[in-house]
Coordinates of C-alpha atoms in Angstrom, one line a residue:
M1 CA -39.7 44.7 -16.1
I2 CA -40.8 41.5 -14.4
T3 CA -44.0 39.6 -15.0
G4 CA -46.0 38.4 -12.0
R5 CA -48.9 36.2 -11.6
F6 CA -52.2 36.2 -9.6
G7 CA -52.6 33.8 -6.8
D8 CA -55.8 31.8 -6.2
A9 CA -57.2 34.6 -4.0
G10 CA -56.0 37.4 -6.2
Q11 CA -52.6 37.8 -4.5
L12 CA -49.9 39.6 -6.5
L13 CA -46.9 37.2 -6.8
F14 CA -43.5 37.8 -8.3
D15 CA -40.3 35.8 -8.6
I16 CA -37.0 37.5 -7.6
E17 CA -33.6 36.4 -6.6
L18 CA -31.9 36.8 -3.2
I19 CA -28.1 37.2 -3.4
A20 CA -26.2 35.7 -0.5
A21 CA -23.1 37.2 1.0
D22 CA -21.0 34.7 -0.9
G23 CA -22.7 35.7 -4.2
E24 CA -24.8 32.7 -4.6
R25 CA -28.3 33.4 -6.0
F26 CA -31.6 31.9 -4.7
P27 CA -34.9 32.3 -6.6
V28 CA -37.8 33.0 -4.3
E29 CA -41.5 33.9 -4.7
V30 CA -42.6 37.1 -3.1
L31 CA -46.1 38.4 -2.3
L32 CA -46.6 42.2 -2.9
D33 CA -48.1 43.2 0.4
T34 CA -50.0 46.5 0.1
G35 CA -50.1 46.7 3.9
F36 CA -46.2 46.6 4.1
T37 CA -45.9 50.4 3.4
T38 CA -42.5 51.2 5.0
G39 CA -40.3 48.4 3.8
W40 CA -38.8 46.8 0.7
L41 CA -38.6 43.1 1.6
A42 CA -39.5 40.9 4.6
I43 CA -38.4 37.3 5.0
N44 CA -38.1 34.7 7.7
S45 CA -35.1 35.0 10.0
Q46 CA -34.1 31.4 9.2
D47 CA -33.5 32.5 5.6
I48 CA -31.4 35.4 6.7
D49 CA -29.1 33.1 8.6
F50 CA -28.6 31.0 5.4
L51 CA -27.9 34.1 3.3
G52 CA -25.3 35.6 5.6
W53 CA -26.5 39.2 5.3
P54 CA -25.1 41.6 7.8
L55 CA -27.3 42.9 10.6
I56 CA -28.1 46.7 10.5
N57 CA -30.4 47.0 13.5
P58 CA -31.5 44.3 15.9
T59 CA -34.6 46.2 17.1
Q60 CA -36.2 48.1 14.2
A61 CA -39.6 49.4 15.3
M62 CA -42.4 49.1 12.6
Q63 CA -46.1 49.6 12.6
T64 CA -48.1 46.4 11.9
A65 CA -51.8 45.5 11.9
R66 CA -51.2 44.3 15.5
G67 CA -49.6 47.7 16.5
E68 CA -45.9 48.6 16.9
E69 CA -43.6 45.6 16.8
Y70 CA -39.8 45.1 16.6
F71 CA -37.9 43.4 13.8
E72 CA -34.4 42.7 12.9
L73 CA -33.1 44.7 9.9
Y74 CA -30.4 43.4 7.5
A75 CA -28.5 44.7 4.6
G76 CA -29.7 42.5 1.7
I77 CA -29.1 42.2 -2.0
V78 CA -31.9 41.3 -4.4
L79 CA -32.0 40.8 -8.2
L80 CA -35.1 42.1 -9.8
D81 CA -35.4 42.4 -13.6
E82 CA -31.7 41.6 -13.9
Q83 CA -30.7 44.6 -11.8
E84 CA -29.1 44.3 -8.3
F85 CA -30.6 46.3 -5.5
N86 CA -29.0 46.8 -2.0
I87 CA -32.0 47.2 0.3
P88 CA -32.8 47.0 4.0
V89 CA -34.6 43.7 4.7
V90 CA -36.9 43.1 7.6
A91 CA -36.6 39.6 9.2
A92 CA -38.9 37.9 11.8
I93 CA -39.4 34.3 12.8
E94 CA -43.2 34.4 12.3
L95 CA -43.1 35.3 8.6
Q96 CA -44.7 32.6 6.6
E97 CA -44.3 34.3 3.2
N98 CA -41.6 36.5 1.6
L99 CA -43.2 40.0 1.3
L100 CA -42.4 42.7 -1.2
G101 CA -43.1 46.1 0.3
L102 CA -44.6 49.1 -1.3
Q103 CA -41.3 51.0 -1.2
W104 CA -40.6 49.4 -4.6
L105 CA -43.4 51.6 -6.0
Q106 CA -41.4 54.7 -5.3
T107 CA -39.1 53.7 -8.2
L108 CA -40.9 51.0 -10.2
R109 CA -44.2 51.0 -12.0
L110 CA -46.8 48.4 -11.1
V111 CA -49.4 47.4 -13.7
V112 CA -52.3 45.3 -12.4
D113 CA -55.0 44.3 -14.9
F114 CA -57.1 41.5 -13.5
P115 CA -59.4 41.2 -16.5
A116 CA -56.5 40.8 -18.9
R117 CA -54.5 38.8 -16.4
V118 CA -51.5 41.2 -16.7
L119 CA -49.2 41.9 -13.8
T120 CA -45.9 43.6 -14.2
L121 CA -43.4 45.5 -12.1
G122 CA -40.7 47.5 -13.7

């Protein structure tokens, strides 16, 4: 289980690690995005280049708040709660934050208790 924190505006924030193709680990902050319902992780394309993850699909169609858009899809490896996960990762140039998608909630339990300031995923 990983412990998260609440952002200034109530955002749900967690720290995970991205594992590059060469095995090097990079800690990153991710925002749990409740609107990102079909994916696992979305990051900026510039970060993908640095990680060296292989491209799966150069034109993955996804529904966004602005309608259907196309993104690059990569095979990524993340470390969450000391466990490695091989997941598809969405990449786009315009992403300002690393986004954790709701697909994680298919296998992990999310506990959000604002009054007690408790946020866990595991």
